Short mmCIF file of C-alpha atoms and ligand atoms in Angstrom, two decimals:
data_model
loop_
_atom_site.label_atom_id
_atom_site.label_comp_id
_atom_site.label_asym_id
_atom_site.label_seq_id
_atom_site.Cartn_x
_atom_site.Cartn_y
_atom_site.Cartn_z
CA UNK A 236 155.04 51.12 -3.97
CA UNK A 237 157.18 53.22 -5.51
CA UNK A 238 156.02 56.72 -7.23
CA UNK A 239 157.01 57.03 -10.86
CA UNK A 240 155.65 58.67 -13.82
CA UNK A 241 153.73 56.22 -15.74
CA UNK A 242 155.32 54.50 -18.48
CA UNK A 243 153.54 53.39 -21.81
CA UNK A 244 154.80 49.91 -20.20
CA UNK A 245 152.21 48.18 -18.39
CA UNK A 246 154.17 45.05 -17.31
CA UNK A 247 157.42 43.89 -17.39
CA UNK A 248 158.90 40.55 -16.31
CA UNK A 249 162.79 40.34 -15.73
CA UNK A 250 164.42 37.19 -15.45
CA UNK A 251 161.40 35.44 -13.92
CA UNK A 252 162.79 31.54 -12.89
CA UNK A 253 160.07 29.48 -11.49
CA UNK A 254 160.54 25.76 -10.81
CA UNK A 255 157.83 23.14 -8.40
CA UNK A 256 159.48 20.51 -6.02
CA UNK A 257 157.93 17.87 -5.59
CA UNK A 258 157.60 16.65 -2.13
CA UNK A 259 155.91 13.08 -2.82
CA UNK A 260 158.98 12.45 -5.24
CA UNK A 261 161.72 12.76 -2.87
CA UNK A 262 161.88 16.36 -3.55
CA UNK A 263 162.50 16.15 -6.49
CA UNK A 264 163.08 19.65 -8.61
CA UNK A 265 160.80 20.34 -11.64
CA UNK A 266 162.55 23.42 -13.57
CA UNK A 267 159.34 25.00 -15.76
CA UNK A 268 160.34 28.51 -16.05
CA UNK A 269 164.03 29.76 -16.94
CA UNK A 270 165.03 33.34 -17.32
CA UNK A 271 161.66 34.53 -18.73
CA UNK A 272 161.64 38.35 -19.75
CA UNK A 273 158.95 40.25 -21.77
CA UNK A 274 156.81 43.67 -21.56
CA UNK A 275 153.77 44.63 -22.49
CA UNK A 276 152.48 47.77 -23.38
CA UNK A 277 149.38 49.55 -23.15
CA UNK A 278 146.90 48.67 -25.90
CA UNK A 279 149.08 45.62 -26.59
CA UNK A 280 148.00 42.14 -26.64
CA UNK A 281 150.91 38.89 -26.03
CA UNK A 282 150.33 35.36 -27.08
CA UNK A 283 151.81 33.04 -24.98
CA UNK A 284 152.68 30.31 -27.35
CA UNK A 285 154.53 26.69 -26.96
CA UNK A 286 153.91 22.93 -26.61
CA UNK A 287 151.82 21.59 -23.87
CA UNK A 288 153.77 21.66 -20.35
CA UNK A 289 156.26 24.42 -21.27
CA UNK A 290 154.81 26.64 -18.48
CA UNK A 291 152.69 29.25 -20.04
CA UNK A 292 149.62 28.68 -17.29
CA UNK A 293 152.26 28.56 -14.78
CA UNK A 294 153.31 32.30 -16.36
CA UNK A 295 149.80 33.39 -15.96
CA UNK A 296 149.84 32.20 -12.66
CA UNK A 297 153.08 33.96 -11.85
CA UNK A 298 151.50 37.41 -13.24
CA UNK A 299 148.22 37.16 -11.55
CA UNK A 300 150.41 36.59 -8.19
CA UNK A 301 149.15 33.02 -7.46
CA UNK A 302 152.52 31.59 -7.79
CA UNK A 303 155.56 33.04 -6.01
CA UNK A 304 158.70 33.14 -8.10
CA UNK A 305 161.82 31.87 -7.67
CA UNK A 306 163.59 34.79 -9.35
CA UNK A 307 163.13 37.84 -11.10
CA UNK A 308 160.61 40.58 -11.42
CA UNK A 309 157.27 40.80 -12.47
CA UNK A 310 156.60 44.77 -12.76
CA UNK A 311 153.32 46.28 -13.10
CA UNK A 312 153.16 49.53 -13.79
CA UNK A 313 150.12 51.92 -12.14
CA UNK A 314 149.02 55.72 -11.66
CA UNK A 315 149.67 54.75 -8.19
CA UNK A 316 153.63 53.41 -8.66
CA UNK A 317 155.21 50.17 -9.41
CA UNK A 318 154.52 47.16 -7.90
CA UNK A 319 156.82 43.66 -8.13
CA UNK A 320 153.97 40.79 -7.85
CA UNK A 321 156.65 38.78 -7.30
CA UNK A 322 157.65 40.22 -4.01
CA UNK A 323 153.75 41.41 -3.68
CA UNK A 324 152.30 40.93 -0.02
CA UNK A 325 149.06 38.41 -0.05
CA UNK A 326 147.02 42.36 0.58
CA UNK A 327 148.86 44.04 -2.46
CA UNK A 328 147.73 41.12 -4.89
CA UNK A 329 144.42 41.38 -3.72
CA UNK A 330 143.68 44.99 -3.80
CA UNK A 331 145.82 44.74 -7.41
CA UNK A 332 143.21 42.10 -8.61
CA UNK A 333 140.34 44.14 -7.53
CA UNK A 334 141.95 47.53 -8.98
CA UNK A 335 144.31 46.57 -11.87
CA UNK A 336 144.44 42.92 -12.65
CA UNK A 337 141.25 41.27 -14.62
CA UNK A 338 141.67 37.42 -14.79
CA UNK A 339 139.91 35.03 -17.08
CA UNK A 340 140.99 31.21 -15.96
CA UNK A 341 139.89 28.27 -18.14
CA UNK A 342 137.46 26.95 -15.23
CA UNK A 343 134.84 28.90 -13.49
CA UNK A 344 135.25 28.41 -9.79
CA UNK A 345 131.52 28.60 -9.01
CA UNK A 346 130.26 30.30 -5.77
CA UNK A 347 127.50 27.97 -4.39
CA UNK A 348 123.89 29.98 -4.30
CA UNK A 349 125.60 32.88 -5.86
CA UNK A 350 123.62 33.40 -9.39
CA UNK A 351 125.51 34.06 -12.53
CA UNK A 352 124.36 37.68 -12.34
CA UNK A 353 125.67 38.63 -8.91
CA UNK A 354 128.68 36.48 -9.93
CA UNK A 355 129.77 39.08 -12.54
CA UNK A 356 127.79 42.11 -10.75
CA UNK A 357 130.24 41.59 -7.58
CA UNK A 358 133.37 42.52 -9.88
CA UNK A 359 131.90 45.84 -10.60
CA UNK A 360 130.61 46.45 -6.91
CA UNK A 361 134.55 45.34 -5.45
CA UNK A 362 135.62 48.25 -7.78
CA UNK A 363 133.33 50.56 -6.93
CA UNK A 364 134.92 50.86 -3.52
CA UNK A 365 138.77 49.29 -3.31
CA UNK A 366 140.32 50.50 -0.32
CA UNK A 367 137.49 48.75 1.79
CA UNK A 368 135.93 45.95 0.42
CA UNK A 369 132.63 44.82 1.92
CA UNK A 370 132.34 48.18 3.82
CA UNK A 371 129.18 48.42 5.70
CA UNK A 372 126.85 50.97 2.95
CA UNK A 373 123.48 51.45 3.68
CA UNK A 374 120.48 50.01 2.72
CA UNK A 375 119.51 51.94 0.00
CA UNK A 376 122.99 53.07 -1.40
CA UNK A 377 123.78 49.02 -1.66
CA UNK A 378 120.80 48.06 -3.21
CA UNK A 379 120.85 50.64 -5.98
CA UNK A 380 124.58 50.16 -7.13
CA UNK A 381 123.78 46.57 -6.93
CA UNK A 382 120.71 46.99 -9.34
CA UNK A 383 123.15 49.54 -11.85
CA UNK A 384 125.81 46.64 -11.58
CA UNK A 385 122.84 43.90 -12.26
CA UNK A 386 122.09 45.81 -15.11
CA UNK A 387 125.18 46.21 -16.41
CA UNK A 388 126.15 42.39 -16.21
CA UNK A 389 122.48 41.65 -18.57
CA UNK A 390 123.59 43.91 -21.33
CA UNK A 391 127.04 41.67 -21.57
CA UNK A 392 125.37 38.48 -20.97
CA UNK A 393 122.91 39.48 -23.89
CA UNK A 394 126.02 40.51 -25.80
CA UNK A 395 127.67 37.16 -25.06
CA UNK A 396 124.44 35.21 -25.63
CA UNK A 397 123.67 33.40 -22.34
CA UNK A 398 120.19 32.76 -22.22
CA UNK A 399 117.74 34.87 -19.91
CA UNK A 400 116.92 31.96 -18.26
CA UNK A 401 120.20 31.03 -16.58
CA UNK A 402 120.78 34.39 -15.46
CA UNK A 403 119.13 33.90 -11.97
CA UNK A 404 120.95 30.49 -11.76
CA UNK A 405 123.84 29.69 -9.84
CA UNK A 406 125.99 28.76 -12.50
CA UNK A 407 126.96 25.26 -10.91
CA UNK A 408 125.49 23.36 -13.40
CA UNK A 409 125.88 25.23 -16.44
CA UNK A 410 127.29 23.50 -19.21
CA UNK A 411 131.09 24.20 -20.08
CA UNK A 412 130.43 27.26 -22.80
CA UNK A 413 127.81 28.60 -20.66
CA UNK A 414 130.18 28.69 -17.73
CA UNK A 415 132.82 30.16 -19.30
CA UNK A 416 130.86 33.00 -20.90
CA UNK A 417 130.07 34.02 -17.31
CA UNK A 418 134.02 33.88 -16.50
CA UNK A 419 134.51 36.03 -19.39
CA UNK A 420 132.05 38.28 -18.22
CA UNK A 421 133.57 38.44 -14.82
CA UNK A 422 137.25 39.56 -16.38
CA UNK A 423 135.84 41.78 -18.58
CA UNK A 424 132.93 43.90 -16.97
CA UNK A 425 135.13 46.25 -15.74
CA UNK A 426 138.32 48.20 -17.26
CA UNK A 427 141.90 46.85 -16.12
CA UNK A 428 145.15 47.95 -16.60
CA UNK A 429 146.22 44.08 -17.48
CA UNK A 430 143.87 41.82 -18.59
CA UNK A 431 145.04 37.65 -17.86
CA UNK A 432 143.12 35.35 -20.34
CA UNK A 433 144.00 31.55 -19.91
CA UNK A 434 142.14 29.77 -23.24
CA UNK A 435 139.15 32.27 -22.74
CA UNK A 436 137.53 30.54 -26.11
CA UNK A 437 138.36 27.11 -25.53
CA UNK A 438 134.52 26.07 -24.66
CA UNK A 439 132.85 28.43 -27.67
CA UNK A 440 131.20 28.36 -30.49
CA UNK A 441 132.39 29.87 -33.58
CA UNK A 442 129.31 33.18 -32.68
CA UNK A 443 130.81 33.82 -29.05
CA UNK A 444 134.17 33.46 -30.04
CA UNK A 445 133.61 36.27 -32.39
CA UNK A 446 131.83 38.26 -29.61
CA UNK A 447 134.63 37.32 -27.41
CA UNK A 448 137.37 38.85 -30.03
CA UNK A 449 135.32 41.61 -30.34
CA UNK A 450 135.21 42.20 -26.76
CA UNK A 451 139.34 41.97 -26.23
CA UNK A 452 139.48 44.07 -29.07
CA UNK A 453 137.71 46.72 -27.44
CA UNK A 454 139.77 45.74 -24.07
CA UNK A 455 142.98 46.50 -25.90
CA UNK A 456 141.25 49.93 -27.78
CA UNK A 457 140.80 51.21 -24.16
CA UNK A 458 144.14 50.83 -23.54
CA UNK A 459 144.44 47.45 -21.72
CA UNK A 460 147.41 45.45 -21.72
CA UNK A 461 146.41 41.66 -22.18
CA UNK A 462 148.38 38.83 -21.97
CA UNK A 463 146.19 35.63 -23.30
CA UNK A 464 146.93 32.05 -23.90
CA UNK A 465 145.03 31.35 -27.26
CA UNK A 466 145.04 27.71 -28.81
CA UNK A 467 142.63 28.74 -31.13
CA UNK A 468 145.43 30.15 -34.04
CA UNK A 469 142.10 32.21 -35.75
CA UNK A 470 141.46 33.94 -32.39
CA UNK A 471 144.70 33.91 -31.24
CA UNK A 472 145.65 35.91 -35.20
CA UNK A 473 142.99 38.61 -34.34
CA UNK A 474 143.75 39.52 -31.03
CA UNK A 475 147.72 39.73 -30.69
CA UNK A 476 150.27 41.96 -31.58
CA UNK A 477 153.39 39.52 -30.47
CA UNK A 478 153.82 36.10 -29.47
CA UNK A 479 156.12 34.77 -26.57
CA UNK A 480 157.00 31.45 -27.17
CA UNK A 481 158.22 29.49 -23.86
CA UNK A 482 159.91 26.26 -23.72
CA UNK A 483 162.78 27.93 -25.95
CA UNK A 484 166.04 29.20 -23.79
CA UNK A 485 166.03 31.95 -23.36
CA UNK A 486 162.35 32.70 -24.36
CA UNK A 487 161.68 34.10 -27.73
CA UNK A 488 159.14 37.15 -28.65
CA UNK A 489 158.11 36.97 -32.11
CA UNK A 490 156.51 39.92 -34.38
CA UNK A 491 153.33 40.17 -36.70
N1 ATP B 600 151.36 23.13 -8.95
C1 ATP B 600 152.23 22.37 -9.60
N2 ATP B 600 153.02 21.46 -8.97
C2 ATP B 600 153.90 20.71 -9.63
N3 ATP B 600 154.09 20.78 -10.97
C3 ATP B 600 153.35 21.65 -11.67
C4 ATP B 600 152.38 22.50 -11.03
N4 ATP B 600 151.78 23.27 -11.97
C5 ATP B 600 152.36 22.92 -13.14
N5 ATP B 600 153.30 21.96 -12.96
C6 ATP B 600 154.13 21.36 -13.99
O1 ATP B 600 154.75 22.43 -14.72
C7 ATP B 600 154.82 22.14 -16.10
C8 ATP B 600 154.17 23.27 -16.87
O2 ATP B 600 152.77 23.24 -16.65
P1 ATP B 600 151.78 24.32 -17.27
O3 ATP B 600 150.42 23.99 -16.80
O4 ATP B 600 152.31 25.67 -16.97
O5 ATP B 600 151.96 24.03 -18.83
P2 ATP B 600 151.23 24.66 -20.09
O6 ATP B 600 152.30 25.22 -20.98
O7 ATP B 600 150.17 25.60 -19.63
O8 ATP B 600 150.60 23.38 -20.79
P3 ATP B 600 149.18 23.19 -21.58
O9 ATP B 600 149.42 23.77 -22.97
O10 ATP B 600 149.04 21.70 -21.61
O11 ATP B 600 148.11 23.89 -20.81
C9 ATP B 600 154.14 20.79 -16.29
O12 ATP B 600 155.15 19.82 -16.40
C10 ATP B 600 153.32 20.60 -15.03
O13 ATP B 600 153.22 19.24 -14.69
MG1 MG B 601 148.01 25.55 -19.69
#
C-alpha cells in the first residue's frame, strides 16, 4: 500500500480490459470488458447501465476483487493508502472486504445452521476486530459484542420488515424477498468506504424498496461511495448521481 493523502476519490478504474476464455470451446476468447475507466467519489452513487450481457456484473465482480483483470487499474482509495484490487493479493481483498468494501450480490449464499441474525451480526463482529479475524476473545467479551451486534441486526431487520419469526431461522428457505432483505442487511450494517450493490431491489416490494432507497441514501449521506446495478429506473432515479453505460466503446458516463 502506498501512503497518500486521501483524495475526495474513493475509486478509480483505469483502462480496466477483462475478457473469459473458454476452455470447453476450444479456447475460445470472450472480450466483455474494453478499456473501462470511471471514478467515484465520496458521497457519490454510479449506475451501471446497458443491455443484458454487456458486463456490468462482471464490473462488480472486478471491483469487489473476485475477478482478476486483464488490464488496468482498479484504485481504491483509503486512510490507510491506495490499493490496486486488480493486482490485490487473495489477503488484501479479504481484509479490504471486511474493512472497506460492503457487497450486496443478487443471491444470498446461505450459511447452513447459521440464522439470519448471526448472518448479518457476523459483519459487524469481523469489523470489530480486522487485523485478526476469529481471534480467540473470551467468554464474556464474545458473548456481549455478539448480543450488541444481535441487537443491532433486529433494529434493521424491523426497519426492512422481515418478520420476527424468521429471525432465528437459517435463512435457507426463505423466500426470494426475504432472502435478499437479509443480504441487504449484511452490506449495509456497517459503514464502508465503497458500497457494491448488484440489483439489491430486484426481489422487493414497492414498501422495502423504499426502505431500501432510504437506506443507500443514508449510505451515500455518510459519505459512502456506491456503485449499484439498478434495473428498477424509479430506484435506480433516486439513488444515482451518474450513470456508466457499458457495452459502448469506449464506455460512456452520463450526468443528471
Ligand atoms: N465466469 C464466466 N465465464 C465465461 N463467461 C462469462 C462469465 N461471466 C460472465 N460471462 C459472460 O460475460 C458476458 C457479460 O456477462 P455479465 O453477467 O457481466 O452481463 P450483465 O451486463 O451483468 O448482464 P445482465 O444485465 O443480464 O445481468 C456474458 O456474455 C456472459 O456470458
Ligand atoms: Mg448482471
Amino acid at each position: 500500500m502506498k501512503r497518500d493523502s486521501l483524495p475526495a476519490t474513493v475509486l478509480e478504474v483505469r483502462g480496466l480490459c477483462k475478457r473469459f476464455t473458454l476452455h470447453l470451446r476450444h479456447g475460445l476468447e470472450l472480450p466483455v470488458l474494453h478499456d473501462v475507466s470511471l471514478s467515484v467519489a465520496a458521497g457519490e452513487c454510479l449506475a451501471l447501465v446497458g443491455p443484458s450481457g454487456q458486463g456490468k456484473s462482471t464490473l462488480m465482480k472486478c471491483l469487489v476483487g473476485s475477478y482478476g483483470a486483464d488490464a488496468g487499474q482498479i484504485l481504491l482509495h483509503t486512510p490507510q493508502g491506495t490499493v490496486d484490487i486488480a493486482a490485490a493479493s487473495a489477503q488484501q481483498v479479504l481484509a479490504l472486504r471486511r474493512r472497506d468494501i460492503a457487497w450486496v450480490s443478487q443471491f444470498l449464499r446461505a450459511v447452513p445452521r447459521v440464522s439470519a441474525l448471526d448472518v448479518v451480526a457476523e459483519r459487524l463482529l469481523e469489523a470489530a476486530d480486522p487485523t485478526a479475524p476469529g481471534a480467540e476473545l473470551d467468554d464474556e467479551t464474545h458473548s456481549s459484542r455478539l448480543e450488541a451486534a444481535r441487537e443491532t441486526v433486529r433494529v434493521l431487520f424491523a426497519r426492512l420488515n422481515l418478520p420476527p419469526a424468521l429471525w432465528e431461522l437459517p435463512p435457507a428457505t426463505f423466500s426470494g424477498g426475504e432472502q435478499q432483505r437479509v443480504n441487504i442487511a449484511r452490506g449495509l450494517v456497517r459503514p464502508a468506504r465503497l458500497l457494491l450493490l448488484d440489483e439489491p431491489t430486484a426481489s422487493l416490494d414497492a414498501a422495502n424498496r423504499a426502505v431500501v432507497v432510504e437506506l443507500i441514501t443514508q449510505a451515500k449521506a455518510r459519505g459512502t461511495a456506491v456503485v449499484g446495478i439498478f434495473h428498477d429506473e424509479e430506484v435506480r432515479d433516486a439513488v444515482a448521481t451518474r450513470c456508466l453505460t457499458l457495452g459502448v466503446s469506449p464506455s460512456k458516463e452520463s450526468h443528471d
